[in-house]
mmCIF file of C-alpha atoms in Angstrom:
data_model
loop_
_atom_site.group_PDB
_atom_site.id
_atom_site.type_symbol
_atom_site.label_atom_id
_atom_site.label_comp_id
_atom_site.label_asym_id
_atom_site.label_seq_id
_atom_site.Cartn_x
_atom_site.Cartn_y
_atom_site.Cartn_z
ATOM 1 C CA UNK A 233 70.753 117.260 101.173
ATOM 2 C CA UNK A 234 71.164 119.588 98.176
ATOM 3 C CA UNK A 235 70.305 118.362 94.681
ATOM 4 C CA UNK A 236 71.153 119.442 91.157
ATOM 5 C CA UNK A 237 69.889 117.858 87.950
ATOM 6 C CA UNK A 238 70.638 118.744 84.350
ATOM 7 C CA UNK A 239 71.156 117.251 80.892
ATOM 8 C CA UNK A 240 74.646 116.654 79.531
ATOM 9 C CA UNK A 241 76.469 113.991 77.539
ATOM 10 C CA UNK A 242 73.135 113.005 75.995
ATOM 11 C CA UNK A 243 71.814 111.880 79.347
ATOM 12 C CA UNK A 244 70.593 113.081 82.741
ATOM 13 C CA UNK A 245 73.111 114.129 85.355
ATOM 14 C CA UNK A 246 72.047 113.982 89.002
ATOM 15 C CA UNK A 247 74.149 115.448 91.771
ATOM 16 C CA UNK A 248 73.433 115.298 95.482
ATOM 17 C CA UNK A 249 75.547 116.425 98.392
ATOM 18 C CA UNK A 250 75.248 117.201 102.056
ATOM 19 C CA UNK A 251 76.745 120.327 103.558
ATOM 20 C CA UNK A 252 76.657 124.103 103.468
ATOM 21 C CA UNK A 253 74.228 125.101 100.672
ATOM 22 C CA UNK A 254 76.307 128.100 99.609
ATOM 23 C CA UNK A 255 79.480 126.035 99.290
ATOM 24 C CA UNK A 256 77.584 123.319 97.504
ATOM 25 C CA UNK A 257 76.127 125.707 94.931
ATOM 26 C CA UNK A 258 79.691 126.662 94.065
ATOM 27 C CA UNK A 259 80.603 122.973 93.841
ATOM 28 C CA UNK A 260 77.569 122.196 91.674
ATOM 29 C CA UNK A 261 78.521 125.015 89.279
ATOM 30 C CA UNK A 262 82.034 123.590 88.985
ATOM 31 C CA UNK A 263 80.614 120.140 88.282
ATOM 32 C CA UNK A 264 78.391 121.521 85.517
ATOM 33 C CA UNK A 265 81.341 123.254 83.929
ATOM 34 C CA UNK A 266 83.570 120.205 84.267
ATOM 35 C CA UNK A 267 80.995 117.897 82.672
ATOM 36 C CA UNK A 268 80.401 120.360 79.813
ATOM 37 C CA UNK A 269 84.144 120.357 79.139
ATOM 38 C CA UNK A 270 84.247 116.555 79.245
ATOM 39 C CA UNK A 271 81.389 116.377 76.755
ATOM 40 C CA UNK A 272 83.402 118.566 74.406
ATOM 41 C CA UNK A 273 86.314 116.188 74.804
ATOM 42 C CA UNK A 274 84.758 112.703 74.711
ATOM 43 C CA UNK A 275 81.672 113.010 72.488
ATOM 44 C CA UNK A 276 81.795 111.136 69.198
ATOM 45 C CA UNK A 277 79.022 113.381 67.845
ATOM 46 C CA UNK A 278 81.012 116.628 68.019
ATOM 47 C CA UNK A 279 83.349 117.175 65.044
ATOM 48 C CA UNK A 280 85.726 119.217 67.187
ATOM 49 C CA UNK A 281 85.980 116.778 70.108
ATOM 50 C CA UNK A 282 89.250 115.139 71.003
ATOM 51 C CA UNK A 283 87.646 111.726 70.462
ATOM 52 C CA UNK A 284 86.642 112.654 66.893
ATOM 53 C CA UNK A 285 90.193 113.794 66.234
ATOM 54 C CA UNK A 286 91.569 110.578 67.708
ATOM 55 C CA UNK A 287 89.292 108.517 65.461
ATOM 56 C CA UNK A 288 90.369 110.569 62.445
ATOM 57 C CA UNK A 289 94.004 109.864 63.258
ATOM 58 C CA UNK A 290 93.704 106.070 62.922
ATOM 59 C CA UNK A 291 96.887 104.742 61.339
ATOM 60 C CA UNK A 292 99.183 107.363 62.848
ATOM 61 C CA UNK A 293 100.222 108.574 66.294
ATOM 62 C CA UNK A 294 97.893 110.984 68.070
ATOM 63 C CA UNK A 295 98.998 113.310 70.848
ATOM 64 C CA UNK A 296 96.285 112.830 73.471
ATOM 65 C CA UNK A 297 95.356 114.740 76.593
ATOM 66 C CA UNK A 298 96.217 113.010 79.892
ATOM 67 C CA UNK A 299 92.483 112.422 80.428
ATOM 68 C CA UNK A 300 91.989 110.716 77.072
ATOM 69 C CA UNK A 301 95.121 108.642 77.593
ATOM 70 C CA UNK A 302 93.888 107.523 81.021
ATOM 71 C CA UNK A 303 90.493 106.424 79.688
ATOM 72 C CA UNK A 304 91.952 104.524 76.726
ATOM 73 C CA UNK A 305 94.407 102.801 79.038
ATOM 74 C CA UNK A 306 91.584 101.727 81.357
ATOM 75 C CA UNK A 307 89.506 100.597 78.395
ATOM 76 C CA UNK A 308 92.361 98.317 77.316
ATOM 77 C CA UNK A 309 92.630 96.850 80.826
ATOM 78 C CA UNK A 310 88.887 96.237 80.951
ATOM 79 C CA UNK A 311 88.863 94.682 77.492
ATOM 80 C CA UNK A 312 91.327 92.063 78.744
ATOM 81 C CA UNK A 313 89.557 91.586 82.081
ATOM 82 C CA UNK A 314 86.197 90.952 80.405
ATOM 83 C CA UNK A 315 87.605 88.652 77.696
ATOM 84 C CA UNK A 316 86.771 91.290 75.108
ATOM 85 C CA UNK A 317 83.066 91.546 75.970
ATOM 86 C CA UNK A 318 83.714 95.154 76.857
ATOM 87 C CA UNK A 319 85.132 96.691 73.710
ATOM 88 C CA UNK A 320 84.974 100.416 72.926
ATOM 89 C CA UNK A 321 86.010 99.830 69.314
ATOM 90 C CA UNK A 322 82.468 98.910 68.241
ATOM 91 C CA UNK A 323 81.723 102.388 66.865
ATOM 92 C CA UNK A 324 81.474 101.212 63.260
ATOM 93 C CA UNK A 325 78.902 98.631 64.357
ATOM 94 C CA UNK A 326 76.891 101.285 66.204
ATOM 95 C CA UNK A 327 76.845 103.406 63.060
ATOM 96 C CA UNK A 328 75.859 100.385 61.004
ATOM 97 C CA UNK A 329 72.992 99.759 63.420
ATOM 98 C CA UNK A 330 71.829 103.341 62.836
ATOM 99 C CA UNK A 331 73.254 104.980 65.964
ATOM 100 C CA UNK A 332 75.132 107.625 63.987
ATOM 101 C CA UNK A 333 73.691 110.655 65.735
ATOM 102 C CA UNK A 334 72.874 111.636 69.282
ATOM 103 C CA UNK A 335 70.105 109.680 70.996
ATOM 104 C CA UNK A 336 68.039 112.864 71.371
ATOM 105 C CA UNK A 337 67.923 113.185 67.576
ATOM 106 C CA UNK A 338 67.495 109.462 67.036
ATOM 107 C CA UNK A 339 64.457 109.311 69.325
ATOM 108 C CA UNK A 340 62.710 111.927 67.209
ATOM 109 C CA UNK A 341 62.963 109.716 64.121
ATOM 110 C CA UNK A 342 60.413 106.990 63.393
ATOM 111 C CA UNK A 343 63.035 104.805 61.753
ATOM 112 C CA UNK A 344 66.565 105.093 60.379
ATOM 113 C CA UNK A 345 67.625 103.559 57.061
ATOM 114 C CA UNK A 346 69.481 100.257 56.800
ATOM 115 C CA UNK A 347 73.057 100.704 55.601
ATOM 116 C CA UNK A 348 73.859 98.013 53.033
ATOM 117 C CA UNK A 349 77.212 96.392 52.394
ATOM 118 C CA UNK A 350 78.706 96.345 55.878
ATOM 119 C CA UNK A 351 81.002 93.450 56.667
ATOM 120 C CA UNK A 352 82.063 93.339 60.301
ATOM 121 C CA UNK A 353 85.753 92.758 60.774
ATOM 122 C CA UNK A 354 86.862 92.850 64.373
ATOM 123 C CA UNK A 355 90.209 94.501 64.995
ATOM 124 C CA UNK A 356 91.636 93.321 68.334
ATOM 125 C CA UNK A 357 91.860 96.176 70.804
ATOM 126 C CA UNK A 358 95.366 95.011 71.687
ATOM 127 C CA UNK A 359 96.468 96.543 68.393
ATOM 128 C CA UNK A 360 96.131 99.990 69.938
ATOM 129 C CA UNK A 361 99.609 101.271 70.746
ATOM 130 C CA UNK A 362 100.181 103.537 73.730
ATOM 131 C CA UNK A 363 103.209 105.695 74.426
ATOM 132 C CA UNK A 364 102.939 106.535 78.119
ATOM 133 C CA UNK A 365 105.817 109.012 78.064
ATOM 134 C CA UNK A 366 104.315 111.170 75.313
ATOM 135 C CA UNK A 367 100.652 110.390 76.076
ATOM 136 C CA UNK A 368 100.383 109.313 72.463
ATOM 137 C CA UNK A 369 97.851 106.831 71.079
ATOM 138 C CA UNK A 370 98.058 104.896 67.825
ATOM 139 C CA UNK A 371 94.788 103.392 66.594
ATOM 140 C CA UNK A 372 95.118 100.756 63.891
ATOM 141 C CA UNK A 373 93.691 101.681 60.489
ATOM 142 C CA UNK A 374 89.941 101.104 60.412
ATOM 143 C CA UNK A 375 89.422 101.261 64.173
ATOM 144 C CA UNK A 376 86.964 103.802 65.600
ATOM 145 C CA UNK A 377 86.415 104.282 69.313
ATOM 146 C CA UNK A 378 83.177 105.091 71.140
ATOM 147 C CA UNK A 379 83.827 105.985 74.757
ATOM 148 C CA UNK A 380 80.096 106.216 75.593
ATOM 149 C CA UNK A 381 79.639 104.523 78.941
ATOM 150 C CA UNK A 382 83.202 104.344 80.178
ATOM 151 C CA UNK A 383 83.578 108.098 79.737
ATOM 152 C CA UNK A 384 80.406 108.651 81.771
ATOM 153 C CA UNK A 385 81.764 106.510 84.589
ATOM 154 C CA UNK A 386 85.075 108.311 84.467
ATOM 155 C CA UNK A 387 83.363 111.724 84.458
ATOM 156 C CA UNK A 388 81.081 110.774 87.372
ATOM 157 C CA UNK A 389 84.085 109.693 89.452
ATOM 158 C CA UNK A 390 86.046 112.868 88.709
ATOM 159 C CA UNK A 391 83.009 115.076 89.351
ATOM 160 C CA UNK A 392 82.344 113.370 92.688
ATOM 161 C CA UNK A 393 85.983 113.859 93.596
ATOM 162 C CA UNK A 394 85.670 117.534 92.660
ATOM 163 C CA UNK A 395 82.611 117.922 94.882
ATOM 164 C CA UNK A 396 84.229 116.137 97.798
ATOM 165 C CA UNK A 397 86.198 119.343 98.450
ATOM 166 C CA UNK A 398 82.932 120.897 99.592
ATOM 167 C CA UNK A 399 81.237 118.003 101.364
ATOM 168 C CA UNK A 400 81.747 114.793 103.292
ATOM 169 C CA UNK A 401 78.953 113.011 101.412
ATOM 170 C CA UNK A 402 78.168 113.341 97.750
ATOM 171 C CA UNK A 403 76.928 111.334 94.831
ATOM 172 C CA UNK A 404 77.119 112.032 91.119
ATOM 173 C CA UNK A 405 75.113 110.123 88.547
ATOM 174 C CA UNK A 406 75.854 110.496 84.837
ATOM 175 C CA UNK A 407 73.294 108.447 82.950
ATOM 176 C CA UNK A 408 73.490 105.006 84.486
ATOM 177 C CA UNK A 409 76.805 105.615 86.237
ATOM 178 C CA UNK A 410 76.665 106.617 89.906
ATOM 179 C CA UNK A 411 79.568 107.356 92.222
ATOM 180 C CA UNK A 412 79.172 107.665 95.987
ATOM 181 C CA UNK A 413 81.659 109.428 98.254
ATOM 182 C CA UNK A 414 81.121 109.098 102.001
ATOM 183 C CA UNK A 415 77.592 108.627 103.386
ATOM 184 C CA UNK A 416 75.001 111.125 104.592
ATOM 185 C CA UNK A 417 75.457 112.116 108.225
ATOM 186 C CA UNK A 418 72.233 110.599 109.514
ATOM 187 C CA UNK A 419 72.600 107.308 107.633
ATOM 188 C CA UNK A 420 75.040 104.458 107.194
ATOM 189 C CA UNK A 421 74.376 104.062 103.459
ATOM 190 C CA UNK A 422 72.935 105.828 100.434
ATOM 191 C CA UNK A 423 69.497 104.723 99.329
ATOM 192 C CA UNK A 424 68.882 104.408 95.633
ATOM 193 C CA UNK A 425 65.704 103.412 93.809
ATOM 194 C CA UNK A 426 66.234 100.653 91.270
ATOM 195 C CA UNK A 427 64.155 101.711 88.301
ATOM 196 C CA UNK A 428 62.008 99.182 86.459
ATOM 197 C CA UNK A 429 63.477 99.036 82.933
ATOM 198 C CA UNK A 430 59.964 98.327 81.580
ATOM 199 C CA UNK A 431 58.446 101.451 83.148
ATOM 200 C CA UNK A 432 60.562 104.295 84.441
ATOM 201 C CA UNK A 433 57.749 105.388 86.750
ATOM 202 C CA UNK A 434 58.040 102.140 88.727
ATOM 203 C CA UNK A 435 60.724 101.023 91.129
ATOM 204 C CA UNK A 436 61.696 97.396 91.613
ATOM 205 C CA UNK A 437 63.754 97.744 94.765
ATOM 206 C CA UNK A 438 65.552 100.166 96.998
ATOM 207 C CA UNK A 439 69.284 99.573 97.149
ATOM 208 C CA UNK A 440 71.514 100.723 99.955
ATOM 209 C CA UNK A 441 75.112 101.243 99.070
ATOM 210 C CA UNK A 442 78.165 102.717 100.704
ATOM 211 C CA UNK A 443 81.065 104.555 99.077
ATOM 212 C CA UNK A 444 81.736 103.075 95.658
ATOM 213 C CA UNK A 445 80.142 102.936 92.234
ATOM 214 C CA UNK A 446 76.878 101.622 90.888
ATOM 215 C CA UNK A 447 76.467 101.336 87.118
ATOM 216 C CA UNK A 448 73.257 100.290 85.407
ATOM 217 C CA UNK A 449 73.099 99.201 81.807
ATOM 218 C CA UNK A 450 69.848 98.478 80.004
ATOM 219 C CA UNK A 451 68.546 97.734 76.548
ATOM 220 C CA UNK A 452 65.233 99.520 77.094
ATOM 221 C CA UNK A 453 66.360 103.141 77.067
ATOM 222 C CA UNK A 454 68.539 103.606 73.999
ATOM 223 C CA UNK A 455 66.307 101.936 71.453
ATOM 224 C CA UNK A 456 65.304 102.855 67.934
ATOM 225 C CA UNK A 457 63.988 101.326 64.752
ATOM 226 C CA UNK A 458 66.139 100.602 61.726
ATOM 227 C CA UNK A 459 63.861 99.754 58.838
ATOM 228 C CA UNK A 460 61.380 97.563 60.650
ATOM 229 C CA UNK A 461 63.969 96.107 63.026
ATOM 230 C CA UNK A 462 64.174 97.224 66.674
ATOM 231 C CA UNK A 463 67.750 98.119 67.666
ATOM 232 C CA UNK A 464 69.537 98.877 70.919
ATOM 233 C CA UNK A 465 72.991 100.212 71.715
ATOM 234 C CA UNK A 466 74.585 97.186 73.406
ATOM 235 C CA UNK A 467 76.744 95.752 70.646
ATOM 236 C CA UNK A 468 78.145 92.251 71.001
ATOM 237 C CA UNK A 469 81.777 92.711 69.922
ATOM 238 C CA UNK A 470 81.927 89.082 68.830
ATOM 239 C CA UNK A 471 79.299 89.592 66.139
ATOM 240 C CA UNK A 472 79.287 93.349 65.583
ATOM 241 C CA UNK A 473 75.480 93.431 65.905
ATOM 242 C CA UNK A 474 73.156 94.490 68.731
ATOM 243 C CA UNK A 475 73.539 91.736 71.321
ATOM 244 C CA UNK A 476 70.863 89.146 71.942
ATOM 245 C CA UNK A 477 70.109 90.106 75.497
ATOM 246 C CA UNK A 478 68.219 87.936 77.932
ATOM 247 C CA UNK A 479 68.057 90.378 80.841
ATOM 248 C CA UNK A 480 66.471 93.811 80.603
ATOM 249 C CA UNK A 481 69.030 95.592 82.734
ATOM 250 C CA UNK A 482 71.891 94.983 85.088
ATOM 251 C CA UNK A 483 73.243 97.055 87.968
ATOM 252 C CA UNK A 484 76.832 96.475 89.029
ATOM 253 C CA UNK A 485 78.218 97.661 92.343
ATOM 254 C CA UNK A 486 81.979 97.834 92.840
ATOM 255 C CA UNK A 487 84.647 100.309 93.854
ATOM 256 C CA UNK A 488 85.594 101.956 90.585
ATOM 257 C CA UNK A 489 83.095 103.622 88.264
ATOM 258 C CA UNK A 490 84.789 102.713 84.991
ATOM 259 C CA UNK A 491 84.962 99.084 86.099
ATOM 260 C CA UNK A 492 81.312 99.051 87.159
ATOM 261 C CA UNK A 493 80.306 100.480 83.774
ATOM 262 C CA UNK A 494 82.413 98.091 81.693
ATOM 263 C CA UNK A 495 81.309 95.054 83.664
ATOM 264 C CA UNK A 496 77.658 96.099 83.449
ATOM 265 C CA UNK A 497 77.891 95.956 79.650
ATOM 266 C CA UNK A 498 79.966 92.772 79.604
ATOM 267 C CA UNK A 499 77.674 90.955 82.065
ATOM 268 C CA UNK A 500 74.585 92.010 80.150
ATOM 269 C CA UNK A 501 76.094 90.492 76.997
ATOM 270 C CA UNK A 502 77.310 87.394 78.874
ATOM 271 C CA UNK A 503 73.767 86.855 80.172
ATOM 272 C CA UNK A 504 72.543 84.172 82.575
ATOM 273 C CA UNK A 505 74.995 81.529 81.365
ATOM 274 C CA UNK A 506 78.198 83.529 81.518
ATOM 275 C CA UNK A 507 77.640 86.364 83.979
ATOM 276 C CA UNK A 508 78.274 84.498 87.242
ATOM 277 C CA UNK A 509 81.669 83.298 86.041
ATOM 278 C CA UNK A 510 82.648 86.659 84.567
ATOM 279 C CA UNK A 511 81.708 88.452 87.790
ATOM 280 C CA UNK A 512 84.362 86.495 89.693
ATOM 281 C CA UNK A 513 87.043 88.265 87.632
ATOM 282 C CA UNK A 514 86.710 91.347 89.781
ATOM 283 C CA UNK A 515 86.862 91.041 93.572
ATOM 284 C CA UNK A 516 84.083 92.874 95.404
ATOM 285 C CA UNK A 517 81.805 92.987 92.389
ATOM 286 C CA UNK A 518 78.116 92.343 92.885
ATOM 287 C CA UNK A 519 75.317 92.678 90.413
ATOM 288 C CA UNK A 520 71.554 92.605 90.253
ATOM 289 C CA UNK A 521 69.908 91.788 86.933
ATOM 290 C CA UNK A 522 66.294 92.421 85.977
ATOM 291 C CA UNK A 523 64.659 89.575 84.080
ATOM 292 C CA UNK A 524 62.045 90.007 81.355
ATOM 293 C CA UNK A 525 59.238 89.540 83.913
ATOM 294 C CA UNK A 526 60.694 92.138 86.276
ATOM 295 C CA UNK A 527 62.034 89.621 88.792
ATOM 296 C CA UNK A 528 65.537 90.132 90.135
ATOM 297 C CA UNK A 529 68.519 87.816 90.136
ATOM 298 C CA UNK A 530 72.101 88.400 91.173
ATOM 299 C CA UNK A 531 75.265 87.316 92.871
ATOM 300 C CA UNK A 532 74.641 85.761 96.306
ATOM 301 C CA UNK A 533 76.050 88.764 98.163
ATOM 302 C CA UNK A 534 73.956 91.210 96.153
ATOM 303 C CA UNK A 535 71.028 90.474 98.449
ATOM 304 C CA UNK A 536 72.816 92.639 100.972
ATOM 305 C CA UNK A 537 72.349 95.599 98.626
ATOM 306 C CA UNK A 538 68.572 95.361 98.868
ATOM 307 C CA UNK A 539 67.142 97.679 101.440
ATOM 308 C CA UNK A 540 64.665 95.821 103.594
ATOM 309 C CA UNK A 541 62.120 98.149 105.209
ATOM 310 C CA UNK A 542 62.452 98.106 108.951
ATOM 311 C CA UNK A 543 66.220 97.582 108.856
ATOM 312 C CA UNK A 544 68.315 99.960 110.884
ATOM 313 C CA UNK A 545 70.465 100.641 107.795
ATOM 314 C CA UNK B 48 139.844 41.457 49.820
ATOM 315 C CA UNK B 49 138.848 45.134 49.909
ATOM 316 C CA UNK B 50 135.235 44.119 49.290
ATOM 317 C CA UNK B 51 135.285 41.699 52.237
ATOM 318 C CA UNK B 52 136.766 44.374 54.539
ATOM 319 C CA UNK B 53 134.038 46.826 53.431
ATOM 320 C CA UNK B 54 131.311 44.294 54.179
ATOM 321 C CA UNK B 55 132.787 43.514 57.585
ATOM 322 C CA UNK B 56 132.883 47.247 58.415
ATOM 323 C CA UNK B 57 129.245 47.647 57.261
ATOM 324 C CA UNK B 58 128.112 44.746 59.415
ATOM 325 C CA UNK B 59 130.180 45.988 62.349
ATOM 326 C CA UNK B 60 128.724 49.552 62.115
ATOM 327 C CA UNK B 61 125.191 48.156 61.850
ATOM 328 C CA UNK B 62 125.607 45.859 64.829
ATOM 329 C CA UNK B 63 127.308 48.584 66.899
ATOM 330 C CA UNK B 64 124.489 51.072 66.094
ATOM 331 C CA UNK B 65 121.841 48.551 66.984
ATOM 332 C CA UNK B 66 123.626 47.609 70.207
ATOM 333 C CA UNK B 67 124.029 51.281 71.161
ATOM 334 C CA UNK B 68 120.331 51.913 70.454
ATOM 335 C CA UNK B 69 119.287 48.891 72.525
ATOM 336 C CA UNK B 70 121.594 49.950 75.352
ATOM 337 C CA UNK B 71 120.184 53.514 75.333
ATOM 338 C CA UNK B 72 116.610 52.269 75.157
ATOM 339 C CA UNK B 73 117.239 49.926 78.135
ATOM 340 C CA UNK B 74 118.785 52.756 80.163
ATOM 341 C CA UNK B 75 115.878 55.195 79.472
ATOM 342 C CA UNK B 76 113.250 52.524 80.006
ATOM 343 C CA UNK B 77 114.544 51.850 83.498
ATOM 344 C CA UNK B 78 115.109 55.405 84.662
ATOM 345 C CA UNK B 79 112.588 57.167 86.917
ATOM 346 C CA UNK B 80 109.794 58.795 84.956
ATOM 347 C CA UNK B 81 109.518 62.598 85.192
ATOM 348 C CA UNK B 82 106.554 64.071 87.024
ATOM 349 C CA UNK B 83 103.650 64.900 84.715
ATOM 350 C CA UNK B 84 103.542 68.551 83.656
ATOM 351 C CA UNK B 85 100.149 69.239 85.172
ATOM 352 C CA UNK B 86 100.218 72.048 87.683
ATOM 353 C CA UNK B 87 97.602 71.569 90.336
ATOM 354 C CA UNK B 88 96.284 74.902 91.606
ATOM 355 C CA UNK B 89 96.163 75.091 95.372
ATOM 356 C CA UNK B 90 92.554 74.944 96.547
ATOM 357 C CA UNK B 91 92.580 78.650 97.416
ATOM 358 C CA UNK B 92 93.416 79.547 93.813
ATOM 359 C CA UNK B 93 90.504 77.687 92.287
ATOM 360 C CA UNK B 94 87.667 80.053 91.577
ATOM 361 C CA UNK B 95 84.248 78.726 92.180
ATOM 362 C CA UNK B 96 81.584 80.109 89.933
ATOM 363 C CA UNK B 97 78.715 81.121 92.177
ATOM 364 C CA UNK B 98 75.208 80.413 91.091
ATOM 365 C CA UNK B 99 72.893 83.353 90.635
ATOM 366 C CA UNK B 100 70.181 83.718 93.202
ATOM 367 C CA UNK B 101 66.742 85.286 93.073
ATOM 368 C CA UNK B 102 66.492 88.548 94.943
ATOM 369 C CA UNK B 103 63.352 89.859 96.642
ATOM 370 C CA UNK B 104 61.677 92.755 94.898
ATOM 371 C CA UNK B 105 59.689 95.552 96.497
ATOM 372 C CA UNK B 106 56.441 93.625 95.986
ATOM 373 C CA UNK B 107 57.797 90.577 97.788
ATOM 374 C CA UNK B 108 59.133 92.712 100.604
ATOM 375 C CA UNK B 109 55.765 94.417 100.898
ATOM 376 C CA UNK B 110 54.038 91.056 101.182
ATOM 377 C CA UNK B 111 56.476 89.782 103.776
ATOM 378 C CA UNK B 112 56.488 92.769 106.085
ATOM 379 C CA UNK B 113 53.620 94.775 107.486
ATOM 380 C CA UNK B 114 56.041 97.558 108.321
ATOM 381 C CA UNK B 115 57.129 97.696 104.721
ATOM 382 C CA UNK B 116 53.518 98.188 103.703
ATOM 383 C CA UNK B 117 53.521 101.432 105.588
ATOM 384 C CA UNK B 118 56.689 102.551 103.871
ATOM 385 C CA UNK B 119 55.922 101.539 100.309
ATOM 386 C CA UNK B 120 52.286 102.540 100.299
ATOM 387 C CA UNK B 121 53.436 106.115 100.585
ATOM 388 C CA UNK B 122 53.532 108.014 97.293
ATOM 389 C CA UNK B 123 56.409 107.214 94.955
ATOM 390 C CA UNK B 124 57.920 110.573 95.870
ATOM 391 C CA UNK B 125 58.811 109.095 99.277
ATOM 392 C CA UNK B 126 61.182 106.640 97.594
ATOM 393 C CA UNK B 127 64.795 107.753 97.299
ATOM 394 C CA UNK B 128 65.206 110.521 94.779
ATOM 395 C CA UNK B 129 68.420 108.975 93.557
ATOM 396 C CA UNK B 130 67.716 106.463 90.855
ATOM 397 C CA UNK B 131 69.716 103.629 89.387
ATOM 398 C CA UNK B 132 68.490 104.044 85.837
ATOM 399 C CA UNK B 133 70.210 102.526 82.891
ATOM 400 C CA UNK B 134 71.497 104.341 79.879
#
């Protein structure tokens, strides 16, 4: 198994693949280049990115790239599927909460100032107009999009697809979004350590997963102080404020990376009372949530994801 | 004379209207009632909300299996390098 690890999109990218090392080095280089290009396209922190230009065009039609159009279209589908709990139009709320610069910069600051005079007014995502023939997008006035997680899932899937030209078994992880193609030759599944959100040096379980996507969302990594208030990046679109989260993290396993990512956020916001019902919206979705005390809870079938030592898997 | 005719016509129109209303009411009251507009989903369409279940953690697995002790007492580096870490 060959590995590559680097920083991009304000997070850690992990790539693993099985096959000819020389071929794989070529594949890894292509993945690095592809992800760098995607960062230039989907980052809200880069003034020249396509996303920044899209946000600046609110109120008029914007000629988008096919990639941007595809992601926005999926975001709209997921917004409906999650009853609006996944909503990429929470960028103004993120800025209000102090997340107006990259996490690397934010982590270096002791505290960010409180921005006074912000009144949250939710604009329904359905008000985005799409012209599929021209790949044009029309954001309503006042709407700003943050593609954060969904872009990472999308990028991980495309990168894994890119690498699959060189290997029968590969995985790409962009931040919390992992995509698995095939399985290693000597095994029937991939084994993945489930990190303890309270201490990244500790593992809570070993998961074994086949081809598909595993997305993990947590409130313990992207945290900062605003004034004397602790903040995190999971915004509840219903209130426009950082969500009141009961679980520390959630890992969602399903076929498609963008769906796993969006549902991870939505289920984390839905919490213990709403998550089980919401999870039934997507066939073949399973999740494992980490409670405050580090214990695990999930959909009944998610037990099958836990690797039990001594199994033949 | 004209006044009497007018009164007769008024009475006749009133009685005819009332009779027509009563006749209509009797007809509708005795017709078969339409089926209620409640669509019952076939059982297969009804989604059951599963309850969430506790899942064993590494510690519990270690306690329940002597073989697992051997595996998990190895250094952390022996755990899979791939990590499901949130962002």
